[in-house]
Coordinates of C-alpha atoms and ligand atoms in Angstrom, one line a residue:
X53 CA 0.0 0.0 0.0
X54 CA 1.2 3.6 -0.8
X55 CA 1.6 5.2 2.4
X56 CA 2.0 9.2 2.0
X57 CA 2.7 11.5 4.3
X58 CA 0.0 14.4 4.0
X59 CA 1.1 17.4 1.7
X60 CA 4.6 17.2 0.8
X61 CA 5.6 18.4 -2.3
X62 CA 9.4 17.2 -3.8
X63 CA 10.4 20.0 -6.0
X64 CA 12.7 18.9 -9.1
X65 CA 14.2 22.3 -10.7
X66 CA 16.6 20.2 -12.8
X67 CA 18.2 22.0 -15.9
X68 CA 18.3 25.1 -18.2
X69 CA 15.3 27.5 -17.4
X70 CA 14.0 24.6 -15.1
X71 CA 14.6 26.5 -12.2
X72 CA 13.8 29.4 -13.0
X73 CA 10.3 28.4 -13.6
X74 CA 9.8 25.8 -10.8
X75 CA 11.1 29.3 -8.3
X76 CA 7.7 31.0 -9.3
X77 CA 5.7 27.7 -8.2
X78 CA 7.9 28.3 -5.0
X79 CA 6.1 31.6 -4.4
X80 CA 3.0 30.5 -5.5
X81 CA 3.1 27.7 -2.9
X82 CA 4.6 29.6 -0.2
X83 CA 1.5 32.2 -1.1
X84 CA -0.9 29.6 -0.4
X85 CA 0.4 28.5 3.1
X86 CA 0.2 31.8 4.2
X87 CA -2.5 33.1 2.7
X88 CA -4.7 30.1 3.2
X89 CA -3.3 28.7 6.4
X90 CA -2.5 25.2 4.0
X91 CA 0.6 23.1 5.5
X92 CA 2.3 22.3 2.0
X93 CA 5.6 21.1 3.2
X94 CA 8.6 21.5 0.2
X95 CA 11.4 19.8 0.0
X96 CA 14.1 20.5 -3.3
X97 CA 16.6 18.3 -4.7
X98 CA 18.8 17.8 -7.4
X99 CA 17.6 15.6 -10.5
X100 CA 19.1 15.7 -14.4
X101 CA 22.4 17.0 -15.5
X102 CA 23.0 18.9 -12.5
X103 CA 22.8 15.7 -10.4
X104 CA 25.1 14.0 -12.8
X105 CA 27.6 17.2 -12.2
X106 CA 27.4 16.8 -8.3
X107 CA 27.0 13.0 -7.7
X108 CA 27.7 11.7 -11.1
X109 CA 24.7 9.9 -11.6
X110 CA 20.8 11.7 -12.7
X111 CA 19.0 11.0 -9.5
X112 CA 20.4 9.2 -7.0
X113 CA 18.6 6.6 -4.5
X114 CA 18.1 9.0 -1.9
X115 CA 16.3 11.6 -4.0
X116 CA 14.2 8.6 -5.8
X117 CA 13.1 7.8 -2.1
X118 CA 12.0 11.4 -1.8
X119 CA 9.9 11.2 -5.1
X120 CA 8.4 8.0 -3.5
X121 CA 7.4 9.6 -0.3
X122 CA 5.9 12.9 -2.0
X123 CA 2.3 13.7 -2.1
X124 CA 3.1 14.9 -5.5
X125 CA 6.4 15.8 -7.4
X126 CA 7.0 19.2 -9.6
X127 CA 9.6 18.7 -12.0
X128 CA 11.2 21.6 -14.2
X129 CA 12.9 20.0 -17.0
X130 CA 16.4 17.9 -17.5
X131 CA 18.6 18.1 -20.3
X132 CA 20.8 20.5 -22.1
X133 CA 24.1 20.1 -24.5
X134 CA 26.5 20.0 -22.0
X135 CA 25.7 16.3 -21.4
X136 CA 24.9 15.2 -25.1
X137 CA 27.9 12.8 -25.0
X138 CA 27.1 11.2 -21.7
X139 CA 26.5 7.6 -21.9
X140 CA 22.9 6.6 -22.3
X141 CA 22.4 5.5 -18.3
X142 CA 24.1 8.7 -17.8
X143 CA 22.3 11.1 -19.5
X144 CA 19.9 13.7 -17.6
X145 CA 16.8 12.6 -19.1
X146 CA 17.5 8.6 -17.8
X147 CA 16.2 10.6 -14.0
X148 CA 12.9 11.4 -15.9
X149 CA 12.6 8.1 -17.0
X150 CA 13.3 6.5 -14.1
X151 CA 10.8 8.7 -12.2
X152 CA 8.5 8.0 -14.7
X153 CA 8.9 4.1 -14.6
X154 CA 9.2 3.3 -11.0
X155 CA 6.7 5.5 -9.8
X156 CA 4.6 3.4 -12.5
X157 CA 3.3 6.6 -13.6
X158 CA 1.3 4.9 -16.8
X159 CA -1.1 8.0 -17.3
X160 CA 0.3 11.3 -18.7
X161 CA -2.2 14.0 -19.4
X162 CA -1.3 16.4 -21.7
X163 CA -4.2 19.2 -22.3
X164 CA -3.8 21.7 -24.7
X165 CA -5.9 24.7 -24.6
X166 CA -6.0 27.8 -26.5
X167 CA -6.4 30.6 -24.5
X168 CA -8.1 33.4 -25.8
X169 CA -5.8 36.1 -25.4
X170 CA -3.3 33.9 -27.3
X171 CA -5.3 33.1 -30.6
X172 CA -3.1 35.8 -32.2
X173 CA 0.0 33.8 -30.9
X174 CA -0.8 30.2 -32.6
X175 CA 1.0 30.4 -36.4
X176 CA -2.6 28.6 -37.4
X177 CA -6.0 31.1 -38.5
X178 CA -7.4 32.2 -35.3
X179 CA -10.5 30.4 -36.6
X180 CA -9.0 26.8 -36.3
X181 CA -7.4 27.3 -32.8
X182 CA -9.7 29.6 -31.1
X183 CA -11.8 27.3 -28.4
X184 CA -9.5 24.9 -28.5
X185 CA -9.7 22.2 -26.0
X186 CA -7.9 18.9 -26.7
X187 CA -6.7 16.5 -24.0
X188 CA -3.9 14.4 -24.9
X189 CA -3.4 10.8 -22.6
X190 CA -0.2 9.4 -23.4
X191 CA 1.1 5.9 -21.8
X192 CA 4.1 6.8 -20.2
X193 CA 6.0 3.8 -19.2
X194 CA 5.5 1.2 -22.2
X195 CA 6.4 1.2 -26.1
X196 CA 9.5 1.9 -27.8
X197 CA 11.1 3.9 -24.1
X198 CA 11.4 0.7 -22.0
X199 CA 11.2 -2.3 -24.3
X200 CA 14.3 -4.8 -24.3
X201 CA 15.9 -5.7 -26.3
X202 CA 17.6 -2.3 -26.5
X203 CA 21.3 -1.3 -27.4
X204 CA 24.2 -0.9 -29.5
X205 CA 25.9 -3.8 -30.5
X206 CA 28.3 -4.3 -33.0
X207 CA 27.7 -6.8 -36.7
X208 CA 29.5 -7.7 -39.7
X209 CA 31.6 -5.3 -41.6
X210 CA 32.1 -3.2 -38.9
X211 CA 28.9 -2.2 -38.6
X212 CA 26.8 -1.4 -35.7
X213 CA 23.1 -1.5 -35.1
X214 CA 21.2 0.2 -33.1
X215 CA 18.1 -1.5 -31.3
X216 CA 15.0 -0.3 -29.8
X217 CA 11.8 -2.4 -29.0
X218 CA 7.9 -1.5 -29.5
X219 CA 6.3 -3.9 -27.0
X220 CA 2.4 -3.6 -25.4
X221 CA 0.7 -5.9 -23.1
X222 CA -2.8 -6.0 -23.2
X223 CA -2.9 -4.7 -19.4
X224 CA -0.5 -1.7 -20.7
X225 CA -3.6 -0.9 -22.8
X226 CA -6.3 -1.2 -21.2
X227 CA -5.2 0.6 -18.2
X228 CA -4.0 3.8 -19.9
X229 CA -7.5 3.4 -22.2
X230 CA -9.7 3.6 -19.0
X231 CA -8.2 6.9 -18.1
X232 CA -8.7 8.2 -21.3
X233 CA -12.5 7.2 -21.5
X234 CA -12.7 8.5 -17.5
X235 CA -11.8 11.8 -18.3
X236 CA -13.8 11.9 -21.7
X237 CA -16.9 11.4 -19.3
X238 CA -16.3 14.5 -17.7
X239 CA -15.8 16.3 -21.0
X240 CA -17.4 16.0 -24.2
X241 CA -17.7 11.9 -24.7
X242 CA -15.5 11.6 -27.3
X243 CA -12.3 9.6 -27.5
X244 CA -10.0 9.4 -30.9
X245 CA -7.3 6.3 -30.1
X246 CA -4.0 6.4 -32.3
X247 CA -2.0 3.8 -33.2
X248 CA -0.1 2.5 -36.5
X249 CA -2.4 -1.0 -36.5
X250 CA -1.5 -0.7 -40.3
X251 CA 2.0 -1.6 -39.5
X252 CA 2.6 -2.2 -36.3
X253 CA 1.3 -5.6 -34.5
X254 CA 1.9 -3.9 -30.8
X255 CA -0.6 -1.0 -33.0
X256 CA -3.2 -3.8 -33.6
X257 CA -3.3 -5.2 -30.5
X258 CA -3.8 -1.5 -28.9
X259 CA -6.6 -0.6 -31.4
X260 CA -7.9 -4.3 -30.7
X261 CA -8.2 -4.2 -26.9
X262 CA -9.3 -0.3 -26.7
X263 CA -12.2 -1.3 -28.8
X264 CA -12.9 -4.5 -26.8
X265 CA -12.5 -2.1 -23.2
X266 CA -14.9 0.2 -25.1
X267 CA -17.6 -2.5 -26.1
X268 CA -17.7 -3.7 -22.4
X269 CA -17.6 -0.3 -20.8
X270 CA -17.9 2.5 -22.2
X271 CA -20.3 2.2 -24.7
X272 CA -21.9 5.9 -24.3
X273 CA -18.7 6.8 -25.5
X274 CA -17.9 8.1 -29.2
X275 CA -14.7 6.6 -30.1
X276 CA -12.2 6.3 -33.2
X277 CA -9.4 5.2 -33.9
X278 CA -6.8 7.0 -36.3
X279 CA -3.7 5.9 -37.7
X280 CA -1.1 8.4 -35.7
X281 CA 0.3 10.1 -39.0
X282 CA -3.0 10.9 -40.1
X283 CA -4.1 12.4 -36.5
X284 CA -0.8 14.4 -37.1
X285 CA -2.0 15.8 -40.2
X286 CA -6.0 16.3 -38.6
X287 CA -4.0 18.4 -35.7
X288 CA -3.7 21.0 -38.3
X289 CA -6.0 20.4 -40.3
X290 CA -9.0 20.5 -38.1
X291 CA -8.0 20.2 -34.4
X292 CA -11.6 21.1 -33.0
X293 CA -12.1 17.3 -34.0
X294 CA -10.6 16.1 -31.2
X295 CA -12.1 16.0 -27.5
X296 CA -9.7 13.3 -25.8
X297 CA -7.0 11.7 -27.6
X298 CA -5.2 8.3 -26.3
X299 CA -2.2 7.1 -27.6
X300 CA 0.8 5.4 -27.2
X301 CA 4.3 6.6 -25.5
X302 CA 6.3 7.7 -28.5
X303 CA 3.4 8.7 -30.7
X304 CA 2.1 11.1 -27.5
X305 CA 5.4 12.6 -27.3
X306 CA 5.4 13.9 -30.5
X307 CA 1.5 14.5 -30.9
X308 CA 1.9 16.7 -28.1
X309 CA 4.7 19.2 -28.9
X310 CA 2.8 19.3 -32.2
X311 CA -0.5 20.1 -30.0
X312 CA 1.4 22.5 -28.2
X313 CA 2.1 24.8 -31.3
X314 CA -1.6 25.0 -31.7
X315 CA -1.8 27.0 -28.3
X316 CA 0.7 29.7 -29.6
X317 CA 4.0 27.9 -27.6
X318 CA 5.4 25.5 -25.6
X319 CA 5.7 27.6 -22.7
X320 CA 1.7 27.3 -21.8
X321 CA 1.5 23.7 -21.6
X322 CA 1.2 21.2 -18.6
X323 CA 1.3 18.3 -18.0
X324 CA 0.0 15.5 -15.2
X325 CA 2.0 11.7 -15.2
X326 CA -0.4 9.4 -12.8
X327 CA 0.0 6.1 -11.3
X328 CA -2.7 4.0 -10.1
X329 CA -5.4 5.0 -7.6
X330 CA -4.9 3.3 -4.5
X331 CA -8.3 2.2 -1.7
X332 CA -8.2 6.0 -0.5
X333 CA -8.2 7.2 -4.1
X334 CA -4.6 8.6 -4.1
X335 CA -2.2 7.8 -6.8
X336 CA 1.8 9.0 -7.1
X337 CA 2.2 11.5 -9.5
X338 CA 4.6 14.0 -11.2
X339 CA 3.8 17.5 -12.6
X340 CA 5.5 19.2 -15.0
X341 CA 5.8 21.7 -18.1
X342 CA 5.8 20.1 -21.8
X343 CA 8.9 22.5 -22.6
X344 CA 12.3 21.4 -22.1
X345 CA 14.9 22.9 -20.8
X346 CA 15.7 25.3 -23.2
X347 CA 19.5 26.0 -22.4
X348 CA 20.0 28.4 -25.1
X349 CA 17.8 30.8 -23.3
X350 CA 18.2 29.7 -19.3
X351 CA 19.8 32.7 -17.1
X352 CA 17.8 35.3 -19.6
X353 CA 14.6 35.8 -17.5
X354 CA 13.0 35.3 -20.9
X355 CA 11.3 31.7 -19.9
X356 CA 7.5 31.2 -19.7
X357 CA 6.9 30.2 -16.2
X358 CA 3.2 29.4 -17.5
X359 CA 3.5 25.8 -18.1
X360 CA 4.9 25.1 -14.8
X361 CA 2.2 27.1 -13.1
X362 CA -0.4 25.4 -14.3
X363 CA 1.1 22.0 -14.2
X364 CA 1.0 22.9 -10.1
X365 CA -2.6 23.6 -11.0
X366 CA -3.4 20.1 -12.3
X367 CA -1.5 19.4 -8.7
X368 CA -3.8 21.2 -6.7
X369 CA -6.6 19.0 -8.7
X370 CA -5.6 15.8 -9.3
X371 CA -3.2 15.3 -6.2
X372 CA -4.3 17.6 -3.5
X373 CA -8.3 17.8 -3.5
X374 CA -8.1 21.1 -4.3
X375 CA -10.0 21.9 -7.2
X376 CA -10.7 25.6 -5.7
X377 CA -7.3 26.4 -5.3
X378 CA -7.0 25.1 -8.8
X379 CA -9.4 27.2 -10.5
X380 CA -8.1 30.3 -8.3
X381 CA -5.0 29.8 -9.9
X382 CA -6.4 29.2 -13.9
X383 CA -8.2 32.5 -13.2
X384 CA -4.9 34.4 -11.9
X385 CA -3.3 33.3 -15.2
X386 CA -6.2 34.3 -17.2
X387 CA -6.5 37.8 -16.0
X388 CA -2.5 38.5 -16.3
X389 CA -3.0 37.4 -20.0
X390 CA -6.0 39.5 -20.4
X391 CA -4.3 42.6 -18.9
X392 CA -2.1 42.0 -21.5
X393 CA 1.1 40.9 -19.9
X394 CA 3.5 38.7 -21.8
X395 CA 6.6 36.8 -21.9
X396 CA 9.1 36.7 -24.7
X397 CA 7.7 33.7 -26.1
X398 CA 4.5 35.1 -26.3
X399 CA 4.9 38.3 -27.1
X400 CA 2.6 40.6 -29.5
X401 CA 2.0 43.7 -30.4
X402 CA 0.2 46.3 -27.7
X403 CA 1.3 44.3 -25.3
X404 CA 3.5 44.1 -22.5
X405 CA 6.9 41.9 -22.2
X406 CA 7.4 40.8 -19.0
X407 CA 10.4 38.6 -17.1
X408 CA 9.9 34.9 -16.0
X409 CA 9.8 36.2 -12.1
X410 CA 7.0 39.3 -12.9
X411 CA 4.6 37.3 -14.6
X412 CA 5.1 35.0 -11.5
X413 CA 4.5 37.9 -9.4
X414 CA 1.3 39.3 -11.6
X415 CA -0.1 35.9 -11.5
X416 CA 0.3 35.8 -7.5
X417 CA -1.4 39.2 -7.3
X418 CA -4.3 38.1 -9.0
X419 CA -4.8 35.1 -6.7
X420 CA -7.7 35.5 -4.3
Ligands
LIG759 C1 8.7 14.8 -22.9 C2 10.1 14.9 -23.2 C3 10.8 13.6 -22.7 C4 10.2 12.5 -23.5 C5 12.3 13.7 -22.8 C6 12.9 14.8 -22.1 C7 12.9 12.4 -22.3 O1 10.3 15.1 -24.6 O2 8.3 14.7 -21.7 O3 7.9 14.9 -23.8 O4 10.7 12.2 -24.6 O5 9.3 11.9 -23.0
LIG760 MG1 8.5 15.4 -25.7

C-alpha cells in the first residue's frame, strides 16, 4: 500500500530554465500556506544533468526515495548540450525516466488549450485554434522507451546496429484506455485512439483491446481510432475534431509538442503523469511543463513560467483535492494574459513583455 505523508511536495528544478520556472511555483506555494493557512511542506533536490555534475549519476537513490514519499512531485525540466555525449544510463533525461517508470506513472495528461488572449500567438488562422480544447493521454511507461531488447551492439563489416523495441501488453492498454474514456466522461464523450495497427502488430493489438474495453464499458462513448500520422496531419487540419485523444508513449510525445504549437507555444502547456489509484483514491504523481529545458535561453529571464504554473494547477486538482485552489490559480493566469502581460515567447503587439519572475509575481497578485 502507498503510504503518504499528508502534503509534501518534492520540487525537481533540474536544468536550463527549469529552475527558474519551478522558483515562481515556489512563491505561488509559499502564497498559499500563508494566505490560506494550508501546510504544504517543500522539500528540493537535485535531478538531471545537475545531479550527474554533483553525484555523477541523474538521480540518486536517496532523492528517488524522496519522489516516492511525495504527495506529489513538480519537476522543471532535465537536459541540455552539456551532457549530449554522456553515456545513455548517464544522461539527464535517464532521472525522468526512471521517475517515470518506477513510480509506474502509466497515465500522462497532456491538455492543450487555447487561450483566448493567445489566438493571435498560434501560427494557425485564429478560426481553427480559437476554443480549442484537446486532451492528450499518453502511456508513459510502455512502447519503444522501456522495451528490451535495446542497445548498440556491434555486426558484420564493422557495422553497428542500433536496437530499440515497441512492445504492449494488453494490461499496458487497457489501463491507460480507462483513463482516457474516465476523463472523456467529464468532458465531451468523445475519444479518438492512435495507433499505427497498419503496420505495427503492438498497434493492432492496442486498437484491438481499446475497442474491446470500449464495447464492455464504455459504450456511451464516441470513439475512433486514427492511424497516428493521419491524427498528425488532422491536428492542423481541423484540431476542434478532437475531445480526448489516447495514444501510445512515443506517438504522444510527438502528438503533443505538435499540439502544443496550436496553443501559440510551448511555454503554456502542462502536463500530469499518474500512477494507479490506490483504496483511499490517491495515486503517485509527477507535474511538469511540456517545454524542455531550453538552455540556449536559461539565465535570460525570458522563460515562460506558464506551463509550470499550471502543471502545479493540475496538482492542486488531481493530487491535492483542491479543485478551488486550482481554478483560483487558472483565473490568476487568465487575468494576467487579459491585462495583457507577456513573456518573450509570447509576445505581440500592444502588449507588454514581462520577465519569468514578474509574470510569476502578476499571476500571485491576481490570486484571491
Ligand atoms: C517529454 C520529453 C521527454 C520524452 C524527454 C525529455 C525524455 O520530450 O516529456 O515529452 O521524450 O518523453
Ligand atoms: Mg516530448
Amino acid at each position: 500500500m502507498i503510504k503518504i505523508k499528508k502534503r509534501k511536495i518534492l520540487l525537481l528544478p533540474g536544468d536550463g530554465i527549469g529552475p527558474e520556472v519551478i522558483e515562481e511555483v515556489k512563491k505561488i506555494i509559499n502564497w498559499l500556506n500563508k494566505n490560506k493557512s494550508l501546510d504544504f511542506e517543500i522539500d528540493e533536490d537535485l535531478a538531471g544533468g545537475c545531479s550527474y555534475d554533483k553525484h555523477g549519476t541523474p538521480i540518486t537513490d536517496e532523492v528517488f526515495y524522496k519522489a516516492l514519499e511525495s504527495e506529489a512531485v513538480m519537476l522543471g525540466a532535465v537536459g541540455g548540450p552539456k551532457w549530449d555525449n554522456l553515456d545513455f544510463s548517464k544522461k539527464p533525461e535517464r532521472a525522468l525516466l526512471k521517475l517515470r517508470k518506477e513510480l509506474k506513472l502509466f497515465a500522462n495528461l497532456r491538455p492543450a488549450i487555447c487561450f483566448k488572449q493567445l489566438v493571435d500567438a498560434s501560427t494557425l488562422k485564429p478560426e481553427i485554434v480559437s476554443g480549442l480544447d484537446i486532451m492528450i493521454v499518453r502511456e508513459l511507461t510502455g512502447g519503444i522507451y522501456f522495451g528490451e531488447p535495446r542497445g548498440i551492439k556491434p555486426i558484420d563489416n564493422g557495422e553497428r546496429k542500433g536496437i530499440n523495441t515497441h512492445t504492449y501488453t494488453s494490461s499496458e492498454i487497457i489501463r491507460v484506455a480507462k483513463v482516457a474514456f474516465d476523463l472523456a466522461k467529464k468532458r465531451s464523450n468523445k475519444v479518438t485512439s492512435c495507433e499505427k495497427s497498419n503496420v505495427m502488430e503492438a498497434g493492432q493489438l492496442w486498437r484491438e483491446e481499446v475497442q474491446t474495453l470500449h464495447d464492455k464499458e464504455y459504450k456511451d462513448i464516441e470513439l475512433n481510432h486514427m492511424l497516428a500520422d493521419n491524427c498528425a496531419m488532422q491536428l492542423l487540419r481541423n484540431p476542434k475534431q478532437f475531445d480526448v485523444i489516447v495514444t501510445d508513449n512515443l506517438f504522444g510525445d510527438m502528438l503533443s509538442d505538435q499540439a502544443s504549437m496550436l496553443t501559440g507555444s510551448l511555454g503554456l502547456l502542462p502536463s500530469a503523469s499518474l500512477g494507479a489509484k490506490n483504496k483511499d483514491g490517491k495515486m503517485r504523481a509527477m507535474y511538469e511543463p511540456i517545454h524542455g529545458s531550453a538552455p540556449d535561453i536559461a539565465g535570460t529571464g525570458a522563460a515562460n513560467p506558464i506551463a509550470t504554473i499550471l502543471s502545479f494547477g493540475m496538482a492542486l486538482k488531481y493530487s491535492l483535492d483542491m479543485d478551488k485552489e486550482a481554478q483560483n490559480l487558472e483565473n490568476a493566469v487568465q487575468t494576467v494574459l487579459d491585462d495583457g502581460l507577456r513573456t518573450k515567447d509570447i509576445m505581440s503587439k500592444g502588449n507588454k513583455e514581462v520577465t519569468t519572475s514578474q509574470m510569476g509575481d502578476a499571476i500571485i497578485s491576481k490570486l484571491k
